[in-house]
Short mmCIF file of C-alpha atoms in Angstrom, two decimals:
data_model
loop_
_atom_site.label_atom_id
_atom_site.label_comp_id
_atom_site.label_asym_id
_atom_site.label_seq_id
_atom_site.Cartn_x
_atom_site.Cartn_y
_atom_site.Cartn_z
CA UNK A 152 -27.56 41.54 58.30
CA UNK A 153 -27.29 40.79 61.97
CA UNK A 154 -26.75 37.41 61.39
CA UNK A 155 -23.10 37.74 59.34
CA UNK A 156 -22.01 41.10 61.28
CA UNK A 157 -19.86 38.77 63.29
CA UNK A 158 -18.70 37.30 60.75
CA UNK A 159 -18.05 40.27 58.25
CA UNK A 160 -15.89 41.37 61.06
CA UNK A 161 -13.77 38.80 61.43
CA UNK A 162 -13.25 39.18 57.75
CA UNK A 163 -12.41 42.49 57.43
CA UNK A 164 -15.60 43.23 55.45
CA UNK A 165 -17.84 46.76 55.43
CA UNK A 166 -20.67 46.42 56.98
CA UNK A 167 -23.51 48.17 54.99
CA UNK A 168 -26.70 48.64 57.18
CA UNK A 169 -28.83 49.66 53.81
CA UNK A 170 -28.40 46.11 52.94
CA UNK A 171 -30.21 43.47 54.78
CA UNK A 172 -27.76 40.24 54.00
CA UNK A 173 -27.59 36.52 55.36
CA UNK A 174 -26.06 33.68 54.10
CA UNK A 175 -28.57 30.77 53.02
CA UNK A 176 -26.52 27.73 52.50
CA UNK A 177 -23.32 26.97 51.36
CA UNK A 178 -22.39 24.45 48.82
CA UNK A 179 -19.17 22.27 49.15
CA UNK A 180 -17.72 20.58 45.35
CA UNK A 181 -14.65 18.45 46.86
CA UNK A 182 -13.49 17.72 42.95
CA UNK A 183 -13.83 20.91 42.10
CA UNK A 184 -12.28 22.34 45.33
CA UNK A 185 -15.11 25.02 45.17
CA UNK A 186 -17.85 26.48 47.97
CA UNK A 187 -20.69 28.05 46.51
CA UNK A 188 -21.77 30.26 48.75
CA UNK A 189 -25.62 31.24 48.84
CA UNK A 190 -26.18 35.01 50.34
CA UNK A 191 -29.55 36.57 50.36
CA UNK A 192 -30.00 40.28 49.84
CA UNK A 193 -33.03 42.62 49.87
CA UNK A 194 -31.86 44.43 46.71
CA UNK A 195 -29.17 44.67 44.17
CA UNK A 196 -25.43 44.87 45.38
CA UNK A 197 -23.04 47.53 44.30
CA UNK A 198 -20.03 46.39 42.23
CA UNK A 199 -17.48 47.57 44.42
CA UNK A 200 -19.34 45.88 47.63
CA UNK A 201 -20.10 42.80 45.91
CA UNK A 202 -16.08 42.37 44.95
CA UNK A 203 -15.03 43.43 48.72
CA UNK A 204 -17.25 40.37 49.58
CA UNK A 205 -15.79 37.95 47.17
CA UNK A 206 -12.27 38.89 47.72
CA UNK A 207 -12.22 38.78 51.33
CA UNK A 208 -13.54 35.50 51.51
CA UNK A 209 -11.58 34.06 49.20
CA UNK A 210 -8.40 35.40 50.87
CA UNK A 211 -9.68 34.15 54.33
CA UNK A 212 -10.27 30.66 52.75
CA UNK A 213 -7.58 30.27 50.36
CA UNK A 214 -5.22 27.87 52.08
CA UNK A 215 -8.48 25.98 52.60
CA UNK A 216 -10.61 25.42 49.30
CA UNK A 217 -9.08 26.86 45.74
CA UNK A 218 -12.67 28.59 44.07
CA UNK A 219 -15.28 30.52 46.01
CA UNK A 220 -18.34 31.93 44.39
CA UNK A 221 -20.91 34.14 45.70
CA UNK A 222 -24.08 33.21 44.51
CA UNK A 223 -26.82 36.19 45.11
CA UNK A 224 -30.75 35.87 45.53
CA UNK A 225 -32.58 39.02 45.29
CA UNK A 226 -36.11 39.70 46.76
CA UNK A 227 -36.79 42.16 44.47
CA UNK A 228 -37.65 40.44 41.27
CA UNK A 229 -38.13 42.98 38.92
CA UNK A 230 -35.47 45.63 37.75
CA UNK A 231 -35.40 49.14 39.21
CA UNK A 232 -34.87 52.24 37.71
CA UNK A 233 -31.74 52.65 40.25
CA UNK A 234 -30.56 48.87 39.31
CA UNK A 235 -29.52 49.92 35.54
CA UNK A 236 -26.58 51.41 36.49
CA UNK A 237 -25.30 49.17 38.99
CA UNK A 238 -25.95 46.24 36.27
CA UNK A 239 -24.22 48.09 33.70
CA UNK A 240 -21.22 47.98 35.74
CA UNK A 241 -21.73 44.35 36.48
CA UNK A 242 -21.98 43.82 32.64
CA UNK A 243 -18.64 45.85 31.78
CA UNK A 244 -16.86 44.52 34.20
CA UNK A 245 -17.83 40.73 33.31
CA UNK A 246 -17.14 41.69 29.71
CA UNK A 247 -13.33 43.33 30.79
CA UNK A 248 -12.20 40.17 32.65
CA UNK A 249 -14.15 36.54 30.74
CA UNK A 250 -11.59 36.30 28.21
CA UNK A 251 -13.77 34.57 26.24
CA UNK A 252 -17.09 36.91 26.62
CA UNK A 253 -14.60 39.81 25.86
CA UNK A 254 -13.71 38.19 22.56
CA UNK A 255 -17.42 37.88 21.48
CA UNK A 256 -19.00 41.19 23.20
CA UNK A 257 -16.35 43.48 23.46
CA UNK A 258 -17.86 45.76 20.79
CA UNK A 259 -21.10 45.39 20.68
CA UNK A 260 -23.30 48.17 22.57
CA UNK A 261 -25.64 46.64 24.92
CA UNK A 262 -28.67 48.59 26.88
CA UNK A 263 -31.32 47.51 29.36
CA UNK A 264 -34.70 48.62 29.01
CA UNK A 265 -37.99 47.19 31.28
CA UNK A 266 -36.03 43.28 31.93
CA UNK A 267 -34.76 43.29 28.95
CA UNK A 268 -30.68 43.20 26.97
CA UNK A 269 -30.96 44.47 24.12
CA UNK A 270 -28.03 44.23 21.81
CA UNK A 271 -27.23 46.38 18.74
CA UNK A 272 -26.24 44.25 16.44
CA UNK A 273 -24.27 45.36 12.83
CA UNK A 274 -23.89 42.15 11.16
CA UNK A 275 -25.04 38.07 10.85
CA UNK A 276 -21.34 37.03 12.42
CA UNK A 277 -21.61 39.43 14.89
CA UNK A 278 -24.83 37.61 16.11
CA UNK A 279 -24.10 34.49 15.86
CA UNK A 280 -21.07 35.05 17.69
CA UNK A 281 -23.28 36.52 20.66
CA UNK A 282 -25.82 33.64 20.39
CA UNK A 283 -22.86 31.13 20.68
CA UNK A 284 -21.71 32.62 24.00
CA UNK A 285 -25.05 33.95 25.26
CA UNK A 286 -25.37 31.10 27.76
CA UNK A 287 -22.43 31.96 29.56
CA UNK A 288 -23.22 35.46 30.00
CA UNK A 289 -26.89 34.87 31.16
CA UNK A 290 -25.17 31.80 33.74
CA UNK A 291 -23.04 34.64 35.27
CA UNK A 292 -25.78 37.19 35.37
CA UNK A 293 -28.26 34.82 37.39
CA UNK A 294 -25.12 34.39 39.97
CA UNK A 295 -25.51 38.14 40.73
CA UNK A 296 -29.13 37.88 41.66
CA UNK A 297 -30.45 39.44 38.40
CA UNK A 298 -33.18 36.91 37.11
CA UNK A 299 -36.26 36.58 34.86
CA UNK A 300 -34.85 38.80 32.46
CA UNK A 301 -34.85 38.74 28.56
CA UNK A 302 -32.26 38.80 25.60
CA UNK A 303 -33.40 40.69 22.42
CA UNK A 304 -30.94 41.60 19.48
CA UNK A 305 -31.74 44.96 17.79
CA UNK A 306 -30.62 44.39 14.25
CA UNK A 307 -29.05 47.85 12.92
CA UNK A 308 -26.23 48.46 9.57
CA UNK A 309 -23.73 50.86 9.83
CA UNK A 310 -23.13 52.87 6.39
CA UNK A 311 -19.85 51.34 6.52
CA UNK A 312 -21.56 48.02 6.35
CA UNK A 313 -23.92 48.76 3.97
CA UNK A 314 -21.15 50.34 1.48
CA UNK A 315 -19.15 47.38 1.97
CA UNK A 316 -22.29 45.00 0.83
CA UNK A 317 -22.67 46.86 -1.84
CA UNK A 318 -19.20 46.22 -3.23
CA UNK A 319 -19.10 42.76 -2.39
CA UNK A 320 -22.09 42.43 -4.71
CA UNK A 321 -20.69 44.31 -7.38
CA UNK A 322 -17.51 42.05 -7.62
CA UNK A 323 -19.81 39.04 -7.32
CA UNK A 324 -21.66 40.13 -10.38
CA UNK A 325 -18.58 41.41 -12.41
CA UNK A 326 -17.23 37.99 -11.46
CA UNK A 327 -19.80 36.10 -12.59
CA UNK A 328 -20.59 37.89 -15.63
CA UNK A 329 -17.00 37.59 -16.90
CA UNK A 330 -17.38 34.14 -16.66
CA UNK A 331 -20.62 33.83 -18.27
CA UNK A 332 -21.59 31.64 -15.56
CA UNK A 333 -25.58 31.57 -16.39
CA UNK A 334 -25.29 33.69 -19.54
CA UNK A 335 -23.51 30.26 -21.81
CA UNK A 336 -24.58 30.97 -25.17
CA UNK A 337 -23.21 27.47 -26.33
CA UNK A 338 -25.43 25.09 -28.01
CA UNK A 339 -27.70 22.56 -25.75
CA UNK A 340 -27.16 19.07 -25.85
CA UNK A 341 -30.13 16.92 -24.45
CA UNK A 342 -28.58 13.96 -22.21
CA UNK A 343 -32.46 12.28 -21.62
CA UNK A 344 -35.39 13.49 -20.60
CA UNK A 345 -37.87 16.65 -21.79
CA UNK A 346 -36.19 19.84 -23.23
CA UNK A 347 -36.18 22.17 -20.12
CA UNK A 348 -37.24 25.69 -21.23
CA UNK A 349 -34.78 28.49 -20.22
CA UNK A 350 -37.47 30.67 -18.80
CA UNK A 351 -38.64 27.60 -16.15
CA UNK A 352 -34.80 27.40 -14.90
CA UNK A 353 -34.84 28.66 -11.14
CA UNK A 354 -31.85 29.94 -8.99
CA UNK A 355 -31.21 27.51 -6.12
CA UNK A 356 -31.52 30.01 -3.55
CA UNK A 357 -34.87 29.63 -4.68
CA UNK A 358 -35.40 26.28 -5.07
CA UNK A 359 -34.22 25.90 -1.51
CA UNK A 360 -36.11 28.52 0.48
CA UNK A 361 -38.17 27.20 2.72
CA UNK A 362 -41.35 29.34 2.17
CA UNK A 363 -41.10 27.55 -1.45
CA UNK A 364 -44.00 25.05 -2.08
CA UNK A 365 -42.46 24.06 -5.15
CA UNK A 366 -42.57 20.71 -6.14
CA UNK A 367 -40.91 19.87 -9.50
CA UNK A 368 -38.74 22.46 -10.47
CA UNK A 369 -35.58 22.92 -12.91
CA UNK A 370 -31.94 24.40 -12.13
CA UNK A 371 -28.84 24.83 -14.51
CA UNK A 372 -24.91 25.59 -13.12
CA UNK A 373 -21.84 23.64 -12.80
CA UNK A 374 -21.16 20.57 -11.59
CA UNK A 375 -18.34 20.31 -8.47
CA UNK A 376 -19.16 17.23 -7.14
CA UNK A 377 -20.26 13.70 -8.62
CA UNK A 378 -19.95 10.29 -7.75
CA UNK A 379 -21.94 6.89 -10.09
CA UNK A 380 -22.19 4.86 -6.92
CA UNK A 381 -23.23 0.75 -7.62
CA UNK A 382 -25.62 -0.26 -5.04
CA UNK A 383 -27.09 -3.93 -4.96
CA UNK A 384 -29.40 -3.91 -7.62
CA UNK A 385 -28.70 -0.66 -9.80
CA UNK A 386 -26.44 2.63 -10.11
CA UNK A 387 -27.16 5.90 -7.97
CA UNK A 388 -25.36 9.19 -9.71
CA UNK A 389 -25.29 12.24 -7.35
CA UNK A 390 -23.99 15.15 -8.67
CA UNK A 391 -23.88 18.68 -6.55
CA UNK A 392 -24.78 21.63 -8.23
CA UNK A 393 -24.12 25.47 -8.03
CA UNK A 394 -25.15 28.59 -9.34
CA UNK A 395 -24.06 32.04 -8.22
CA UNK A 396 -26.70 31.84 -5.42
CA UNK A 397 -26.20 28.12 -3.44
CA UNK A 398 -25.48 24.88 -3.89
CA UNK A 399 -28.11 21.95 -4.11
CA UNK A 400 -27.62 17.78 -4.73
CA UNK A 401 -29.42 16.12 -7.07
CA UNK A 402 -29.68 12.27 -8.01
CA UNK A 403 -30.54 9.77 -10.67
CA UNK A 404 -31.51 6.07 -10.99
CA UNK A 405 -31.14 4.55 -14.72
CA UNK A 406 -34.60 3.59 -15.86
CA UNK A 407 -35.51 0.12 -16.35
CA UNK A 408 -35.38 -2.32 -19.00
CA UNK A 409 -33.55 0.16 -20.77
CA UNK A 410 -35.42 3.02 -20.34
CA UNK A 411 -34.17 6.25 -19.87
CA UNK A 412 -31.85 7.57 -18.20
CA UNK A 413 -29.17 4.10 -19.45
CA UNK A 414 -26.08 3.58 -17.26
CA UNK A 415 -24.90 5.32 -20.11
CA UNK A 416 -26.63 8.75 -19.97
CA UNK A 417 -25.22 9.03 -16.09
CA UNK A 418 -21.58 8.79 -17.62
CA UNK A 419 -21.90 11.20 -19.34
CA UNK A 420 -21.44 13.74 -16.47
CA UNK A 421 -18.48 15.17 -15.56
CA UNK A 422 -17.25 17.33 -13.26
CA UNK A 423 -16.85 20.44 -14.42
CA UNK A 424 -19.66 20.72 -16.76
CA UNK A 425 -22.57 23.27 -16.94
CA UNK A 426 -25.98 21.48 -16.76
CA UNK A 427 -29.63 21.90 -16.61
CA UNK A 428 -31.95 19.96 -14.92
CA UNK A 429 -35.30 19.51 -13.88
CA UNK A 430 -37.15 16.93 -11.78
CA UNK A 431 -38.87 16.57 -8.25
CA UNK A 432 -37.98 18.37 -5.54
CA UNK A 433 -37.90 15.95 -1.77
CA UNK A 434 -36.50 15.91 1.27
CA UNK A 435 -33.72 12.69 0.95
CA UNK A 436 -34.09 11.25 4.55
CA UNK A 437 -30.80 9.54 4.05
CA UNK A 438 -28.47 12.87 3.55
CA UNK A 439 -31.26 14.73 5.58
CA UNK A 440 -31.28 17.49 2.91
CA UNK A 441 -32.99 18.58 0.38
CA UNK A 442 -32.72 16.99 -3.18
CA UNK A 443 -33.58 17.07 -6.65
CA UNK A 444 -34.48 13.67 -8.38
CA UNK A 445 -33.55 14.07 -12.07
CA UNK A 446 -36.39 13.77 -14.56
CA UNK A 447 -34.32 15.55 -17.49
CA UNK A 448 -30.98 17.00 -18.29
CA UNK A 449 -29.02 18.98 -20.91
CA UNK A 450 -25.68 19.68 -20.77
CA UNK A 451 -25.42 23.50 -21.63
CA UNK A 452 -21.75 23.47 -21.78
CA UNK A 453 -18.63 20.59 -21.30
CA UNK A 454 -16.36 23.01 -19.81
CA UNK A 455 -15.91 24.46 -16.75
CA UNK A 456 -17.01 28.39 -17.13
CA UNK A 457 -16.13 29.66 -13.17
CA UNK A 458 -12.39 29.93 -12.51
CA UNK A 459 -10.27 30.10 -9.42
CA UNK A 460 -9.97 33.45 -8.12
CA UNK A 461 -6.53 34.91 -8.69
CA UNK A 462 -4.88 37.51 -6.19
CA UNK A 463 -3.73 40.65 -7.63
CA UNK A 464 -1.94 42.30 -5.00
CA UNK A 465 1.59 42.61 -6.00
CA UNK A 466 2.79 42.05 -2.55
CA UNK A 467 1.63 38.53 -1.82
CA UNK A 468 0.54 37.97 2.22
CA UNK A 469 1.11 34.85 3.89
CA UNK A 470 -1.73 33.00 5.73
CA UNK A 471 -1.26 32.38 9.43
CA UNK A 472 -4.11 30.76 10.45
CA UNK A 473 -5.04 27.96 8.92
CA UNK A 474 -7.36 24.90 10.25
CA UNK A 475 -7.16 21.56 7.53
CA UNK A 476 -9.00 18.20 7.95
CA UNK A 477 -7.10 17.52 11.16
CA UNK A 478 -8.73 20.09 12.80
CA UNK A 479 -12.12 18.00 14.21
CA UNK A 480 -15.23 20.47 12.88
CA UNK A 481 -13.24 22.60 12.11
CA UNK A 482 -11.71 22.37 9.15
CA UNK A 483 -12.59 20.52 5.60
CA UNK A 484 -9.71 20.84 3.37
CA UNK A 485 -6.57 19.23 3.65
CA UNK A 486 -3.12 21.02 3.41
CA UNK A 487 -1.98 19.92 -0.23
CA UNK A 488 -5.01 21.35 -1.38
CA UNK A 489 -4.69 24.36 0.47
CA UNK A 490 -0.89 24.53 -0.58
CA UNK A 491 -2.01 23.86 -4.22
CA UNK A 492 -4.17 26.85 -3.81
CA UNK A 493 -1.89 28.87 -2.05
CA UNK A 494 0.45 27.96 -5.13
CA UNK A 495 -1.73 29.13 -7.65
CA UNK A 496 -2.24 32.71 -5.69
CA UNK A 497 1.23 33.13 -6.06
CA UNK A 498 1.82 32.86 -1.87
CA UNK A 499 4.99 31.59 -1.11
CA UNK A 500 4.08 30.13 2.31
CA UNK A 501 1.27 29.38 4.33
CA UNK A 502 0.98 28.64 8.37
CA UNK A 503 -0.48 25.11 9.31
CA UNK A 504 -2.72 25.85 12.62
CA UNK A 505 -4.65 23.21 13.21
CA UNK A 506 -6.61 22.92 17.01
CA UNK A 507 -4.88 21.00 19.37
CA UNK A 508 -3.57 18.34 16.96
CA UNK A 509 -0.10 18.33 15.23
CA UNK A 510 -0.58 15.26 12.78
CA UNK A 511 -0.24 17.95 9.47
CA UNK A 512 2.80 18.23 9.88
CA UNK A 513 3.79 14.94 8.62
CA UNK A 514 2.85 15.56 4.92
CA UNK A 515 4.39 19.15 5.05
CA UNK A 516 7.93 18.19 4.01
CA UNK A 517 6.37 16.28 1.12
CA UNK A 518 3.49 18.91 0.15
CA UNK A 519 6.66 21.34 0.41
CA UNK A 520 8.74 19.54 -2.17
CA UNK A 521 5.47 19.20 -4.65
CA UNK A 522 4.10 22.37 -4.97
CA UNK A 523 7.22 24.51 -3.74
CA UNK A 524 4.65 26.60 -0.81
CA UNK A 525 6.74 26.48 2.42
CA UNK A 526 4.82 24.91 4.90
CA UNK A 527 4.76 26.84 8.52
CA UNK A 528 4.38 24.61 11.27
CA UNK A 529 1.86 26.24 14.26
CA UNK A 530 -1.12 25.11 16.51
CA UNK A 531 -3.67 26.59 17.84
CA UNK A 532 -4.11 25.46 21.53
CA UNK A 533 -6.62 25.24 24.43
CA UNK A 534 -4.81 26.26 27.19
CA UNK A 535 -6.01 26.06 30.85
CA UNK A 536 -5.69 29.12 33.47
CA UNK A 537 -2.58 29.51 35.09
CA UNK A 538 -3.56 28.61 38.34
CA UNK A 539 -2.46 26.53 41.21
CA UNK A 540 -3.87 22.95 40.04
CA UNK A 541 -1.10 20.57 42.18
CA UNK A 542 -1.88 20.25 46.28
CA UNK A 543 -0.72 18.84 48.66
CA UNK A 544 3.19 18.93 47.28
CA UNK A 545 5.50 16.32 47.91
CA UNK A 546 9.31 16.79 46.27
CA UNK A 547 10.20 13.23 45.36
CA UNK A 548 10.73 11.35 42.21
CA UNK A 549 8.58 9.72 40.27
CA UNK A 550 10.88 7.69 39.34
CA UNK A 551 11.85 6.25 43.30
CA UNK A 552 7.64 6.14 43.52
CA UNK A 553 4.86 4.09 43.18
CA UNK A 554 1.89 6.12 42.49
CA UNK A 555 -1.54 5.85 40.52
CA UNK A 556 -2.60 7.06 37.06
CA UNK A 557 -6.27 7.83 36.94
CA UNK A 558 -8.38 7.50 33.19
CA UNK A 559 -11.36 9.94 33.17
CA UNK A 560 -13.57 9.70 30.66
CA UNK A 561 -16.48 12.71 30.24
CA UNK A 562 -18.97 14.03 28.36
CA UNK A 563 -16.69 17.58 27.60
CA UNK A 564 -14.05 19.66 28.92
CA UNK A 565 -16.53 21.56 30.85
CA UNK A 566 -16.38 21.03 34.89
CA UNK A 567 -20.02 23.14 35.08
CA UNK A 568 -22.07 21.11 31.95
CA UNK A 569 -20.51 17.89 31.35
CA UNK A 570 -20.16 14.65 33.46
CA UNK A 571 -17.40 12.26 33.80
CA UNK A 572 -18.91 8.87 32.93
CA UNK A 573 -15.72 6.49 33.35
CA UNK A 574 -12.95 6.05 35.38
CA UNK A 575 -9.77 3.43 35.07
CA UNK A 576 -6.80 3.67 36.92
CA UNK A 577 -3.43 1.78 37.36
CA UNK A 578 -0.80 1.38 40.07
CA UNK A 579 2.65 1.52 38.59
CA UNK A 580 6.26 1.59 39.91
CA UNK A 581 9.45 1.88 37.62
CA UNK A 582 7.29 2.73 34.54
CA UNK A 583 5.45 -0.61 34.66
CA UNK A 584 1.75 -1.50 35.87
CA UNK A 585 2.18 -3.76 38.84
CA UNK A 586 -1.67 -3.83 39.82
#
């Protein structure tokens, strides 16, 4: 501690004897405008110290570098008995004020037993949303000095949970039974192939787990996908199928010298239909998915037997979020086809907010006119922190200036993880390039 009493002083900070501090290194990022620096302790800070550090130095330095960060090593390794506490306020407090760990943690109860977070977790979404942003909490956590230690997830239901399960199920099978969805009692009409015996017919959850050995195997539901695709030599039908439990693609050559299945026996399917098949189950390296290679089919019935789901409520809600195509991963419809659907629940409008791009707004006039679903123009934005990002301030015009317009190109938006690999830039004066 001896070594920074000097300069805790001039900084207005406590000085703590119980804690035996000195500063390693420090680390200078001039694009960032950040100092890293690298402080040694004998044992786990309090909160409240820890934040009188930080805050001190970065009001000291401010008018000299924009970001400081206190990076702590610890020479005790493993966690104390005393250390819980002061890590469970480390934890809240990180959780309070990271906007975006807030979002994914905020109610989720988290406990520390022997090196190890354990989280009590209620639901699938509510993991995966922790296991998305797990990396960011564990970067923070190994700035504080707290190392080496382990994340385990503690799977538990809630009777609220479990009740609302339960009725999800029982509208799934009231839904599906209404339609008669596996239950068609319509007459079988071969397409080519063997006759496919009802009791060898297989749900697709099953055909797809991947504990099943099976090879050859048969399937029967509808048909929502299908395209009788002319490659250089012959015809390739893929059709996707589903059944109350998944969804699975399966695909057919025609046999040769007439054999079959003809060109003819792949016309005959249609979108819409309810079909069984059976064939060889492989791993297409192509669509990197599983796939079913049709031996045999029947069609078990022409017309569509699962219909759009209708809303009941008599006062109709309006959708305000809302990602379509646009939206880069993160969307997969576009906004007719949501409007159409939006139509057929009876909704008289629905919002538009695709991320960070504006371009569906161009077909909403049109889409408005066609299916009579006003069209709500929004975004949903990435915004930056509203911080001081300009230095160095000089009032004059662009206009009256010649000045330089840099092109970065990077890996990500992320200053910590990604790297900028390119960089163009142009001199210009008047709005034109001159060099």
């Amino acid at each position: 501690m001896k070594n920074l009493e000097s300069l805790f002083k001039q900084l207005g900070i406590t000085i703590k004897p119980s804690y035996n501090l000195y500063i390693k290194d420090v680390q200078v990022d001039v694009l960032l405008s950040q100092w890293t620096i690298n402080i040694y302790s004998n044992k786990l800070i309090e909160l409240d110290y820890y934040l009188e550090i930080l805050n001190k130095f970065s009001d000291f330095f401010k008018n000299k570098i924009k970001n400081i960060v206190i990076h702590l090593t610890l020479e005790q390794k493993k966690l104390l008995e005393q250390d819980v506490r002061i890590i469970k306020d480390y934890y809240d407090y990180i959780i309070k004020n990271n906007r975006l760990l807030n979002s994914a943690f905020k109610n989720t109860s988290m406990n520390i037993y022997d090196n190890k977070f354990v989280f009590d977790i209620k639901s699938i979404q509510e993991k995966k949303m922790l296991v998305r942003n797990i990396d960011v909490l564990q970067l923070i956590i190994n700035d504080l000095g707290i190392e080496n230690f382990e994340i385990e997830f503690n799977d538990i239901e809630d009777n609220y949970t479990l009740e609302l399960e339960k009725e999800i199920k029982k509208r799934e099978d009231e839904f599906f039974n209404k339609n008669e969805f596996n239950d068609v009692k319509s007459t079988k009409v071969a397409i080519f192939g063997n006759n496919i015996q009802e009791n060898k017919v297989l749900p697709i959850e099953q055909v797809l787990d991947e504990n099943n050995m099976l090879i050859n195997c048969a399937i029967e539901g509808e048909i929502f996908e299908l395209e009788l695709r002319k490659t250089t030599k012959t015809h390739l039908l893929i059709i996707m199928i589903a059944d109350k439990t998944g969804t699975i693609t399966a695909k057919a050559f025609p046999g040769w010298n007439n054999q079959p299945p003809t060109i003819a026996d792949l016309e005959i399917f249609k979108i819409g239909m309810i079909v069984r098949i059976s064939g060889r189950k492989e791993y297409d390296r192509y669509s990197k998915e599983e796939t079913i290679m049709i031996s045999s089919a029947s069609i078990i019935d022409a017309k569509p037997k699962i219909s759009l789901r209708v809303d009941e409520y008599e006062q109709k809600r309006v959708e305000l979020h809302m990602h379509t195509k646009m939206s880069k991963n993160n969307g997969i419809n576009t906004l007719e086809e949501y409007a159409k659907l939006a139509k057929h629940f009876g909704h008289q409008a629905i919002a538009i907010t695709d991320h960070d791009v504006v371009q569906g707004y161009v077909d909403a006039e049109k889409i408005t006119k066609n299916t009579g679903v006003k069209i709500i123009h929004g975004i949903e934005a990435t915004v930056v922190k509203d911080t001081e990002i300009v230095f160095n301030v000089n009032n004059q015009l662009i206009k009256n200036s010649k000045y330089i317009v840099f092109d970065l190109e990077t890996t990500g938006l992320s200053a910590n993880f990604n790297k900028i690999i390119e960089i163009g830039a142009v001199k210009l004066e008047n709005n034109l390039i001159i060099e």
